[in-house]
PDB file of C-alpha atoms and ligand atoms in Angstrom:
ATOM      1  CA  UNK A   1       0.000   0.000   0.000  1.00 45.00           C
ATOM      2  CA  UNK A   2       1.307   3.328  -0.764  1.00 47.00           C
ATOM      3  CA  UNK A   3       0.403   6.305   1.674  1.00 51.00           C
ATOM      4  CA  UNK A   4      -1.052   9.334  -0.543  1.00 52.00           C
ATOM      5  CA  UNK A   5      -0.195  11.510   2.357  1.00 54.00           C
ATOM      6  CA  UNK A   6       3.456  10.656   1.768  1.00 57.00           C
ATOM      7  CA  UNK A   7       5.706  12.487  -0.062  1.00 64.00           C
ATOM      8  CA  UNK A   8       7.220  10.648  -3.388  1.00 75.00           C
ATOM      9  CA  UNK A   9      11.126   9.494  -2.640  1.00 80.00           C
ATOM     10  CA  UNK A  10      13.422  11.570  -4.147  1.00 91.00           C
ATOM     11  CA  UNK A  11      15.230   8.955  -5.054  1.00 98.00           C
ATOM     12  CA  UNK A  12      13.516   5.832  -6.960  1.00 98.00           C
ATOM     13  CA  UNK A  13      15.061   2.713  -7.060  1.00 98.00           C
ATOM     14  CA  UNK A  14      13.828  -0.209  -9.554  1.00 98.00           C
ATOM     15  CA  UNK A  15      15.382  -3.416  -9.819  1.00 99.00           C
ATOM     16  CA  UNK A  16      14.583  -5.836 -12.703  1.00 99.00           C
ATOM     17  CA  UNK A  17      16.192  -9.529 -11.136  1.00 99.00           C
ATOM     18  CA  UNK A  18      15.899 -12.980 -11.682  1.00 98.00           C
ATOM     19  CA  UNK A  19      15.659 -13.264  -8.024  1.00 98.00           C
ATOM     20  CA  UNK A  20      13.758 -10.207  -6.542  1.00 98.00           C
ATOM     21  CA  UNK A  21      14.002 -11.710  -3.137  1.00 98.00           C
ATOM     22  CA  UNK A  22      17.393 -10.901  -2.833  1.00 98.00           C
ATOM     23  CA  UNK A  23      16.235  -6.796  -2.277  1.00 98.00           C
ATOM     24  CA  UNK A  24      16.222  -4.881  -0.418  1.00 98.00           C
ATOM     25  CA  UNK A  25      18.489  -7.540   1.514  1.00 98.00           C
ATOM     26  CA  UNK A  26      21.419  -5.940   3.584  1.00 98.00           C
ATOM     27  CA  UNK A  27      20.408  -2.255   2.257  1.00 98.00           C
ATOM     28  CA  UNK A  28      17.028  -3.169   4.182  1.00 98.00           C
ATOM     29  CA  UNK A  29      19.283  -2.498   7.561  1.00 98.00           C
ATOM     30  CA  UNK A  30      21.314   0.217   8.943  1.00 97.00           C
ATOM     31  CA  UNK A  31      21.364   3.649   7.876  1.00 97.00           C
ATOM     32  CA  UNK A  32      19.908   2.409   3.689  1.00 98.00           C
ATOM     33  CA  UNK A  33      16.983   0.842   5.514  1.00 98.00           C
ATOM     34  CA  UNK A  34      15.890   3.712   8.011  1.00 98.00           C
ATOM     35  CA  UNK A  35      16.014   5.871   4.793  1.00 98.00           C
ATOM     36  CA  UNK A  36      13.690   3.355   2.818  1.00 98.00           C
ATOM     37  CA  UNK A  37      11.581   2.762   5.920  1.00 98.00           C
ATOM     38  CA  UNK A  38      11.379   7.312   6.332  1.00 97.00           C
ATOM     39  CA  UNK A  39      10.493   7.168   2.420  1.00 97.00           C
ATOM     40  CA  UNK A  40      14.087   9.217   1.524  1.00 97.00           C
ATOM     41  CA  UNK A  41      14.564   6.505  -1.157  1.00 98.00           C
ATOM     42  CA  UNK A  42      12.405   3.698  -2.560  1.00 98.00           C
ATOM     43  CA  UNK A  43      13.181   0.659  -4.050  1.00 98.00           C
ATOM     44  CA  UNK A  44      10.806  -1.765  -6.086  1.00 98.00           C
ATOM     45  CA  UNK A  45      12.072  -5.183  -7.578  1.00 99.00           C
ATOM     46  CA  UNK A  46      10.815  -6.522 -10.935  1.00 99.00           C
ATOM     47  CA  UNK A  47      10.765 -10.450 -11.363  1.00 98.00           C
ATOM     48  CA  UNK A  48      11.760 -10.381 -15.025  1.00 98.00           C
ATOM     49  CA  UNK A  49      10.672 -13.761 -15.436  1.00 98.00           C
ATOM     50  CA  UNK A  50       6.836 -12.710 -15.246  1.00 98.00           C
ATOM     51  CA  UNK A  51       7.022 -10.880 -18.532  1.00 98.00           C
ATOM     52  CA  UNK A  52       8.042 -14.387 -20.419  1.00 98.00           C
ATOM     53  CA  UNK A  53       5.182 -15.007 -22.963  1.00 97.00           C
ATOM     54  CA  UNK A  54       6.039 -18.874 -23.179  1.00 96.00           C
ATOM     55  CA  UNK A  55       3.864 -21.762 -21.601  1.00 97.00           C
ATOM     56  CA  UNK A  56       7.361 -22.713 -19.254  1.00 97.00           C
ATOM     57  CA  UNK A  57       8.102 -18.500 -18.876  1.00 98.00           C
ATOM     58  CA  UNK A  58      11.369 -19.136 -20.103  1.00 98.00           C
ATOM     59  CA  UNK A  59      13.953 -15.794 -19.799  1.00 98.00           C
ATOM     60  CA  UNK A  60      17.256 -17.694 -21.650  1.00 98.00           C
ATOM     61  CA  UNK A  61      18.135 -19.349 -24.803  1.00 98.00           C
ATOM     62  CA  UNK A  62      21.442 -20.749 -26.161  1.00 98.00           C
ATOM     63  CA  UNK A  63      24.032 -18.135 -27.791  1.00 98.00           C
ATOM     64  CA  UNK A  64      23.653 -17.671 -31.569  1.00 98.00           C
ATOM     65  CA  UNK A  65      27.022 -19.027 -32.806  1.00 98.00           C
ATOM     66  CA  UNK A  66      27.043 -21.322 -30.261  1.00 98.00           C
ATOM     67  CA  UNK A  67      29.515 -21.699 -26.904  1.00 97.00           C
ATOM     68  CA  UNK A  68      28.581 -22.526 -23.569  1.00 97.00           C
ATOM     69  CA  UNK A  69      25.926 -21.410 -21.240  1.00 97.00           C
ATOM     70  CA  UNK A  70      22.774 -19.064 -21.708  1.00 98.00           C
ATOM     71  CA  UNK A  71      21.728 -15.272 -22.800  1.00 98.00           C
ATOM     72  CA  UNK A  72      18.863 -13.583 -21.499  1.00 98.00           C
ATOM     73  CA  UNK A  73      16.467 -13.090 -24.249  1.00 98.00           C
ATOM     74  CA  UNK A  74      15.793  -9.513 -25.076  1.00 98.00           C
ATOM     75  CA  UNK A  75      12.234  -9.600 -26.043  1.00 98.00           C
ATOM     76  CA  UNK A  76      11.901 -10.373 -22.576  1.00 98.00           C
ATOM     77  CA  UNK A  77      13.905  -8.359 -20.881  1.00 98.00           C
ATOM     78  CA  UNK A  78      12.735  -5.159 -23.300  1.00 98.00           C
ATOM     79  CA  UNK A  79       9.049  -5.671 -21.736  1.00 98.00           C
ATOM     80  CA  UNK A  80      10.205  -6.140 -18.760  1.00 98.00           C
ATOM     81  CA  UNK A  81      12.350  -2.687 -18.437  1.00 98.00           C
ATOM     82  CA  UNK A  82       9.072  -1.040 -20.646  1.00 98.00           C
ATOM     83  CA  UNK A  83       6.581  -1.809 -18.324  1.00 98.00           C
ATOM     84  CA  UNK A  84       8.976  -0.320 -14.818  1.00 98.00           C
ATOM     85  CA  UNK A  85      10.559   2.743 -16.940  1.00 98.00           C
ATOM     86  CA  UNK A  86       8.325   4.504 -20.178  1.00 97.00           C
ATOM     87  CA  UNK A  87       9.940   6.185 -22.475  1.00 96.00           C
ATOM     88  CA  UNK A  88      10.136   9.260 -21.214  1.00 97.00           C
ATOM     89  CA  UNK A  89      11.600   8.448 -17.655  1.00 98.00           C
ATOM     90  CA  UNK A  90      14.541  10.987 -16.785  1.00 98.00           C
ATOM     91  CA  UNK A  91      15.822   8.032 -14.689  1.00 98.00           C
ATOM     92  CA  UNK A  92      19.342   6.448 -16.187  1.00 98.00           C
ATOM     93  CA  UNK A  93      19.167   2.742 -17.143  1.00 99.00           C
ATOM     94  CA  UNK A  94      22.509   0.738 -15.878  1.00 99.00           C
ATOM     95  CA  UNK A  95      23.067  -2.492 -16.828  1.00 99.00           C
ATOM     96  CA  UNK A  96      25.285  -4.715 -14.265  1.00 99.00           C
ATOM     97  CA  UNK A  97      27.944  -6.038 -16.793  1.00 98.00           C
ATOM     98  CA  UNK A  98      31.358  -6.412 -15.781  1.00 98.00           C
ATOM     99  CA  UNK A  99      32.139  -5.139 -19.659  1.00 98.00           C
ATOM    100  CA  UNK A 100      31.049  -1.905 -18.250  1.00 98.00           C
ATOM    101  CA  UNK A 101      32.567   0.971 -17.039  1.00 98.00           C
ATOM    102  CA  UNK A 102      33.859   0.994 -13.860  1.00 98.00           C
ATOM    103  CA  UNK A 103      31.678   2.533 -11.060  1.00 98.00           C
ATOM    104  CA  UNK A 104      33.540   5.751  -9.594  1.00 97.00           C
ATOM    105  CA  UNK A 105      32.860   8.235  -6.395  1.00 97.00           C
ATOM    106  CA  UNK A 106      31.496  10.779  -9.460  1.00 97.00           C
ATOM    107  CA  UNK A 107      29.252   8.747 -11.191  1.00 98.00           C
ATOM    108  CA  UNK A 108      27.360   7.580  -7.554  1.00 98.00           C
ATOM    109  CA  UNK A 109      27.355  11.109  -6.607  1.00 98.00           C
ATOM    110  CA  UNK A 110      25.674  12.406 -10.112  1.00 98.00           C
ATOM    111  CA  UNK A 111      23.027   9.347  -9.542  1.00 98.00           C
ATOM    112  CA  UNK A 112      22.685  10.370  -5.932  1.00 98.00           C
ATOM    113  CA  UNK A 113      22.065  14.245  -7.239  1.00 98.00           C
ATOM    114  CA  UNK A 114      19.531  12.445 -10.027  1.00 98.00           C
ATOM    115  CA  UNK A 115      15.587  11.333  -9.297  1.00 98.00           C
ATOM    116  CA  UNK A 116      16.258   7.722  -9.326  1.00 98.00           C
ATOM    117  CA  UNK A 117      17.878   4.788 -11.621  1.00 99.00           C
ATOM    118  CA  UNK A 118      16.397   1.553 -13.119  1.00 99.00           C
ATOM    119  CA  UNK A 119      18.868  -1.057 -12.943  1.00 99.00           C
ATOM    120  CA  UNK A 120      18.761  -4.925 -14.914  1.00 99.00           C
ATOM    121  CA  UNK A 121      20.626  -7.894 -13.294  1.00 99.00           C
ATOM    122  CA  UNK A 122      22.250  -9.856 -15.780  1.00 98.00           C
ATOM    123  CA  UNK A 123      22.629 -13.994 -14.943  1.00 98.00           C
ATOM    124  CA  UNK A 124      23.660 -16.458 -16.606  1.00 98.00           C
ATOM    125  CA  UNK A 125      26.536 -15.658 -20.035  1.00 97.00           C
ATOM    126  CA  UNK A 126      25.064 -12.085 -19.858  1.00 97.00           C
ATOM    127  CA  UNK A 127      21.827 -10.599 -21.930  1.00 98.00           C
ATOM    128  CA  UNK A 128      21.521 -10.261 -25.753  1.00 98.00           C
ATOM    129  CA  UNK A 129      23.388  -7.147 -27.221  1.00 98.00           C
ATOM    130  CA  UNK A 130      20.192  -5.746 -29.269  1.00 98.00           C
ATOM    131  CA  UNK A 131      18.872  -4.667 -25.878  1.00 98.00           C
ATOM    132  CA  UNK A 132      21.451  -3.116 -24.732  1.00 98.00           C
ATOM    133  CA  UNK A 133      21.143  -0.261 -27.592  1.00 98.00           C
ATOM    134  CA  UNK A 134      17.586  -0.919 -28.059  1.00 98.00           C
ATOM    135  CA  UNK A 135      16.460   0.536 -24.702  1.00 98.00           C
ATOM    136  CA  UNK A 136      19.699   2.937 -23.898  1.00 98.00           C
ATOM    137  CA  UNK A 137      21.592   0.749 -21.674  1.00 98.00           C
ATOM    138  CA  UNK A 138      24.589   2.285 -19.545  1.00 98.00           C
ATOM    139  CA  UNK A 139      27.106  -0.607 -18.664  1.00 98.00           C
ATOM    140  CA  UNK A 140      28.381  -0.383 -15.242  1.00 98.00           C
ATOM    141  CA  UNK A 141      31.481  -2.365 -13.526  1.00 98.00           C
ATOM    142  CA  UNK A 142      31.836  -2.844  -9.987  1.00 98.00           C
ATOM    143  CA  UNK A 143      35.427  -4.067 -10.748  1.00 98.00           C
ATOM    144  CA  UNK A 144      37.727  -6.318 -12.836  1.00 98.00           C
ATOM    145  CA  UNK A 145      36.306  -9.679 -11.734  1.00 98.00           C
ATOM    146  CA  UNK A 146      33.116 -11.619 -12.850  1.00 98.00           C
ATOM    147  CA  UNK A 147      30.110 -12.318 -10.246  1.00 98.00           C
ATOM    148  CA  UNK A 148      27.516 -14.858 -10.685  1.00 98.00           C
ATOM    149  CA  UNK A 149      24.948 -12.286 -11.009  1.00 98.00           C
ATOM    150  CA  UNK A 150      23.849  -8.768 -11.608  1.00 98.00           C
ATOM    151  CA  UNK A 151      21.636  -8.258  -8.051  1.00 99.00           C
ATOM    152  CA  UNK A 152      25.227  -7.898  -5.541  1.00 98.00           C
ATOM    153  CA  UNK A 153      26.867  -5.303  -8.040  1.00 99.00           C
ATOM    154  CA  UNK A 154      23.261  -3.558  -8.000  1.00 99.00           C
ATOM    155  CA  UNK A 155      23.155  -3.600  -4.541  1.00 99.00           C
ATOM    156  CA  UNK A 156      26.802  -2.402  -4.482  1.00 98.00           C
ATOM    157  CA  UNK A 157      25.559   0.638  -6.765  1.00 98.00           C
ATOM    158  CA  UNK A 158      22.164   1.153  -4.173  1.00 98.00           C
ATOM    159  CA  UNK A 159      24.468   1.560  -1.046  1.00 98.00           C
ATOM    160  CA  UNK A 160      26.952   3.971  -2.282  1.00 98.00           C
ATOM    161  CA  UNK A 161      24.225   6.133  -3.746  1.00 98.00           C
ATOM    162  CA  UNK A 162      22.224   5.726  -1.075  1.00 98.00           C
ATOM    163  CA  UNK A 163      24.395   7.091   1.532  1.00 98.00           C
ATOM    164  CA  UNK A 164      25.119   9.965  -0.131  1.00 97.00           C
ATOM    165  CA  UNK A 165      20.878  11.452  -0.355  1.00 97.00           C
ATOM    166  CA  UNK A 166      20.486  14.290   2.252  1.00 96.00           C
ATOM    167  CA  UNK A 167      19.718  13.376   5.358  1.00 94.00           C
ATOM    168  CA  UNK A 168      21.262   9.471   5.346  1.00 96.00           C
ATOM    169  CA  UNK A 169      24.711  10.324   6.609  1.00 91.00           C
ATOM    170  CA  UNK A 170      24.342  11.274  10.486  1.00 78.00           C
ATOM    171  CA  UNK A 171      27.443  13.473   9.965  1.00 66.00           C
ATOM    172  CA  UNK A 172      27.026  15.146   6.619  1.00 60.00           C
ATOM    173  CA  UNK A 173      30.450  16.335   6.472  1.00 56.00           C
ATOM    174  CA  UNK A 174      32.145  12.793   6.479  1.00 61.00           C
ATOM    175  CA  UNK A 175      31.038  12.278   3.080  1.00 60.00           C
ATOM    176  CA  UNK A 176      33.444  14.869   2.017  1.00 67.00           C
ATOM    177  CA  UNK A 177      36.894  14.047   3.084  1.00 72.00           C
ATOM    178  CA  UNK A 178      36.560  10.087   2.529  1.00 83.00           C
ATOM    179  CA  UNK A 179      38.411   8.782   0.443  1.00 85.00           C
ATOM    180  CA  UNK A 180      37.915   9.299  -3.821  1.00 87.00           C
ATOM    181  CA  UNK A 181      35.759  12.666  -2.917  1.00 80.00           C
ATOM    182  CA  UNK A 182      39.305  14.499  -2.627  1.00 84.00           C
ATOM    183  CA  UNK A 183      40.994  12.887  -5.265  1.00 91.00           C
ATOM    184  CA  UNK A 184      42.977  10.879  -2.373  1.00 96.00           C
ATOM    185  CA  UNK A 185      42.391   7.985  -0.579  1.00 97.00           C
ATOM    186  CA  UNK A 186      41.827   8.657   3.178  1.00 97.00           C
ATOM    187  CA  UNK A 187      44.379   9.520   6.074  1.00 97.00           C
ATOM    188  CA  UNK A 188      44.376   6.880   8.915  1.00 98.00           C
ATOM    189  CA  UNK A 189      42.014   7.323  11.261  1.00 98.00           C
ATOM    190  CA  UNK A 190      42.459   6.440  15.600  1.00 98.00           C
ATOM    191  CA  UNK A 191      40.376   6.660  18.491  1.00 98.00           C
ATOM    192  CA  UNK A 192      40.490   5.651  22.004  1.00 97.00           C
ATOM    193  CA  UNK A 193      42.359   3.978  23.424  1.00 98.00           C
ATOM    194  CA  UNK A 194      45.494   6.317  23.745  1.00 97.00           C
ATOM    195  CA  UNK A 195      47.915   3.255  23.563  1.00 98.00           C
ATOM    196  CA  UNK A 196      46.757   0.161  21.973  1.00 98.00           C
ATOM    197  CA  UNK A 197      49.012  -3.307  22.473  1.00 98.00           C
ATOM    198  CA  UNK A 198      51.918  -0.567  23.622  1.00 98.00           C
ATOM    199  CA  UNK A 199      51.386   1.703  20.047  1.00 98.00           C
ATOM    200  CA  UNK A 200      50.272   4.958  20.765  1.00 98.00           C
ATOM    201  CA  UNK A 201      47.888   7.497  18.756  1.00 98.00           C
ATOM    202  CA  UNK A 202      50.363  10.111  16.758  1.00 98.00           C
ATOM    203  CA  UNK A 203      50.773  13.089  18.912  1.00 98.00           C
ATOM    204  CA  UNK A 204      49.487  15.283  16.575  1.00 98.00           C
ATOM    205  CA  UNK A 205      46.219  14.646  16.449  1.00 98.00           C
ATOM    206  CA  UNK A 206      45.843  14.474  20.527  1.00 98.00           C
ATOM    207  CA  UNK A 207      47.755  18.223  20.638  1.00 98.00           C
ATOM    208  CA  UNK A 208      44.415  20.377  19.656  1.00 98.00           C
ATOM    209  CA  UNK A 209      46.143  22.207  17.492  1.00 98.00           C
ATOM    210  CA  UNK A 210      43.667  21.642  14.420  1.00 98.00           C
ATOM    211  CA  UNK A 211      45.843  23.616  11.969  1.00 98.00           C
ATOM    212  CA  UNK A 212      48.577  20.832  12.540  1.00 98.00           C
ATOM    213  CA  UNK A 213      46.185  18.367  12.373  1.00 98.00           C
ATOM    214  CA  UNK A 214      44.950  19.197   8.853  1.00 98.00           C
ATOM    215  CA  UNK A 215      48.356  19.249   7.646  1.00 98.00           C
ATOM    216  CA  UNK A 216      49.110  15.507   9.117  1.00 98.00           C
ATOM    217  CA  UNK A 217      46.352  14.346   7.526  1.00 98.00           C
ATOM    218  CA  UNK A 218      47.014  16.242   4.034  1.00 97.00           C
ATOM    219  CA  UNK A 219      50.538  14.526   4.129  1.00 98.00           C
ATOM    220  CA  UNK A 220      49.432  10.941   5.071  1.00 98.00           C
ATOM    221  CA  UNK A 221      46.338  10.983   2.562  1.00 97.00           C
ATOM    222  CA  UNK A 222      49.198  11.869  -0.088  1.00 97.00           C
ATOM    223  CA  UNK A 223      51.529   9.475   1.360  1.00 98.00           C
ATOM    224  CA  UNK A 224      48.833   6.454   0.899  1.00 98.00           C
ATOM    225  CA  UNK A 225      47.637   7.010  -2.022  1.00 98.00           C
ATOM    226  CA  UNK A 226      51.186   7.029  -3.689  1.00 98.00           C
ATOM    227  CA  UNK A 227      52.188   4.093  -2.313  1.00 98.00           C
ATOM    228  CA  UNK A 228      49.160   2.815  -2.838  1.00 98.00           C
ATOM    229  CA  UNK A 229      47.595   3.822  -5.555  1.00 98.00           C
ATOM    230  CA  UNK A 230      50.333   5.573  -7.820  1.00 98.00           C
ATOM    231  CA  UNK A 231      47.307   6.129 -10.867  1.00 96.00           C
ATOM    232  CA  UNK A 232      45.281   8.571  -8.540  1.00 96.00           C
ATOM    233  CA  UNK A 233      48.179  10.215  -7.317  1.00 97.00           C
ATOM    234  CA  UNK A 234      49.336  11.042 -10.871  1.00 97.00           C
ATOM    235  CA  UNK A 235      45.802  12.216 -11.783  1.00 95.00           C
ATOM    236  CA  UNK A 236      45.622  14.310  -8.518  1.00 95.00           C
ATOM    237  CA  UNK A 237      49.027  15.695  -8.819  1.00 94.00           C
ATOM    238  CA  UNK A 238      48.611  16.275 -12.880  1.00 95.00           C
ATOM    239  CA  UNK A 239      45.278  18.179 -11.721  1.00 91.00           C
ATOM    240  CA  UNK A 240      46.611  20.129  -8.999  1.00 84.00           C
ATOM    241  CA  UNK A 241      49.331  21.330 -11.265  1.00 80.00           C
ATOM    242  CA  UNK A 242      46.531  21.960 -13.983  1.00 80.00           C
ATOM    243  CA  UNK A 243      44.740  23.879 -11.633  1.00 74.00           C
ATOM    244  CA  UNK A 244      47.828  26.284 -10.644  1.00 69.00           C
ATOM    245  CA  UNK A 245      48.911  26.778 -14.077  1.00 59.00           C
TER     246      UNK A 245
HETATM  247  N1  SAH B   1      29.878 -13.746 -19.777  1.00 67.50           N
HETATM  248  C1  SAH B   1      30.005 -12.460 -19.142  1.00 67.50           C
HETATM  249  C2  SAH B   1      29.897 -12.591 -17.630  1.00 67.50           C
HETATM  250  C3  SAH B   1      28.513 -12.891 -17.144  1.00 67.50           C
HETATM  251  S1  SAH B   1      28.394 -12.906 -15.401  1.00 67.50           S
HETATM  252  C4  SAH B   1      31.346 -11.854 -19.502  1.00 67.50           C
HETATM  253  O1  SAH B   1      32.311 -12.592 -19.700  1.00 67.50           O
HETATM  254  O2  SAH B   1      31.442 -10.618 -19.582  1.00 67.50           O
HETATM  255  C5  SAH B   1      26.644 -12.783 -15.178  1.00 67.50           C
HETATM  256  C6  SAH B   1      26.111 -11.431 -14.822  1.00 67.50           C
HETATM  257  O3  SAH B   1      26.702 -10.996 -13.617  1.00 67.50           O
HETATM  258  C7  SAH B   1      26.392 -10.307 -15.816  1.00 67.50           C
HETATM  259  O4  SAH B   1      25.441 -10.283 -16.845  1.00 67.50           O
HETATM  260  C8  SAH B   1      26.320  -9.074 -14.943  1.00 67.50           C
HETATM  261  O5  SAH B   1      24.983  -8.611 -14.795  1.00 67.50           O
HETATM  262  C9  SAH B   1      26.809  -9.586 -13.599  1.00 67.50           C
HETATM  263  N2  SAH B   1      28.211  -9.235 -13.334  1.00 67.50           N
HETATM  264  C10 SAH B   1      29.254 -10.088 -13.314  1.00 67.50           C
HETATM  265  N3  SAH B   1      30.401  -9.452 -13.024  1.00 67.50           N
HETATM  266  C11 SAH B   1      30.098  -8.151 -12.840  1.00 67.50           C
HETATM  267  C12 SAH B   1      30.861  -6.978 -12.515  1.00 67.50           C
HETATM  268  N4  SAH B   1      32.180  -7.040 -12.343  1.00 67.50           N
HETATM  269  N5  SAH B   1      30.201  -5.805 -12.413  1.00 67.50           N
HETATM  270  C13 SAH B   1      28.862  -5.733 -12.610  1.00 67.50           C
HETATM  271  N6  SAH B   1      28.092  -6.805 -12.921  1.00 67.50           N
HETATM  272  C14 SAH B   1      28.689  -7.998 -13.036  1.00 67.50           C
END
């Protein structure tokens, strides 16, 4: 039942899946779920098999040019996506693929600044290509490895957009110095206890002196993401320089 008092979520979630049960699964906990539960997002998931037209609903069929496994039949999947997103919805359309490009802090931020996004699970060898251009598909990565299904990268997209509506994060600010927002991966972080197995919190950051402690952290956010990650610390550094030129 939908209230009619209720305002529409800003943010509008649909999932077309194989296996709709597995939503809103661990984004129905935590700070995701209180959001869905307070209506600051919503989320609806589409069993794509219902819009199969044959006697034994079938969703797959065997590649054309043969090979192993199955691809998900686009006639299907097309009514399917037609029936949770007309034509004219301003929503983007992602489609889980690990062929796609790979999810960064911008593109979850311009989804989370967006009114919503209609993402399709892939299964099986992955879904016919005529659908793909057919009904404006945007291919999105979580990363250089191959999952089983579509549903845990979706769910991978849903959390880091969903933390970033207004009013998720308890402390608005922390979305802005973690790391990827700067450019950098993040400085180390400590808390109590002052001395931990005989290794003590860096005096710095116990001295008050918040000036000093900005600088600490500027130095070891550079330091990690060199060692660590020598591609963003050329972009960053190439920007920077950009920037001051
Ligand atoms: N045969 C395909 C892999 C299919 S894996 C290939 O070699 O490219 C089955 C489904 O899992 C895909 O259709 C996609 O929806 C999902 N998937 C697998 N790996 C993924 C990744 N790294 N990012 C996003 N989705 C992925």
């Amino acid at each position: 039942m939908t209230d009619a008092s209720a305002p529409a979520a800003a943010f509008r979630a649909d999932v077309l899946t194989l296996y709709p049960e597995m939503f809103p699964g661990p984004l129905g906990v935590s700070l995701a779920g209180r959001a869905l539960a307070r209506g600051t997002w919503s989320l609806t998931a589409t069993q794509i098999r219902d819009f199969a037209t044959d006697r034994h609903r079938t969703v797959d069929d065997t590649p054309a040019g043969g090979g192993p496994g199955m691809v998900m039949r686009p006639d299907v999947l097309a009514a399917a996506i037609d029936a949770v997103s007309p034509a004219d919805d301003p929503r983007p359309r992602l489609l889980m693929s690990p062929r796609g490009a790979p999810l960064t802090q911008a593109r979850v931020r311009a989804l989370a600044a967006g009114p919503g996004a209609v993402i399709l699970c892939g299964r099986f060898e992955g879904v016919d290509e005529r659908v793909i251009g057919r009904r404006g598909l945007e291919e999105v990565s979580i990363g250089d490895y191959v999952l089983s299904g579509g549903e845990v990268a979706a769910l991978v997209v849903l959390d880091a957009v969903v933390r970033l509506l207004p009013g998720v994060m308890g402390n608005a600010a922390s979305g802005h110095t973690e790391s990827f927002e700067t450019g950098l991966l993040e400085h180390p972080q400590y808390t109590r206890p002052a001395a931990f197995e005989g290794e003590e919190i860096p005096p710095v950051l116990l001295s008050g002196d918040h000036g000093k402690v900005d600088v600490w952290r500027r130095t070891e956010a550079l330091r990690i993401t060199r060692e660590r990650r020598p591609d963003l610390h050329a972009a960053h550094v190439a920007g920077k320089s950009r920037s001051e030129a």
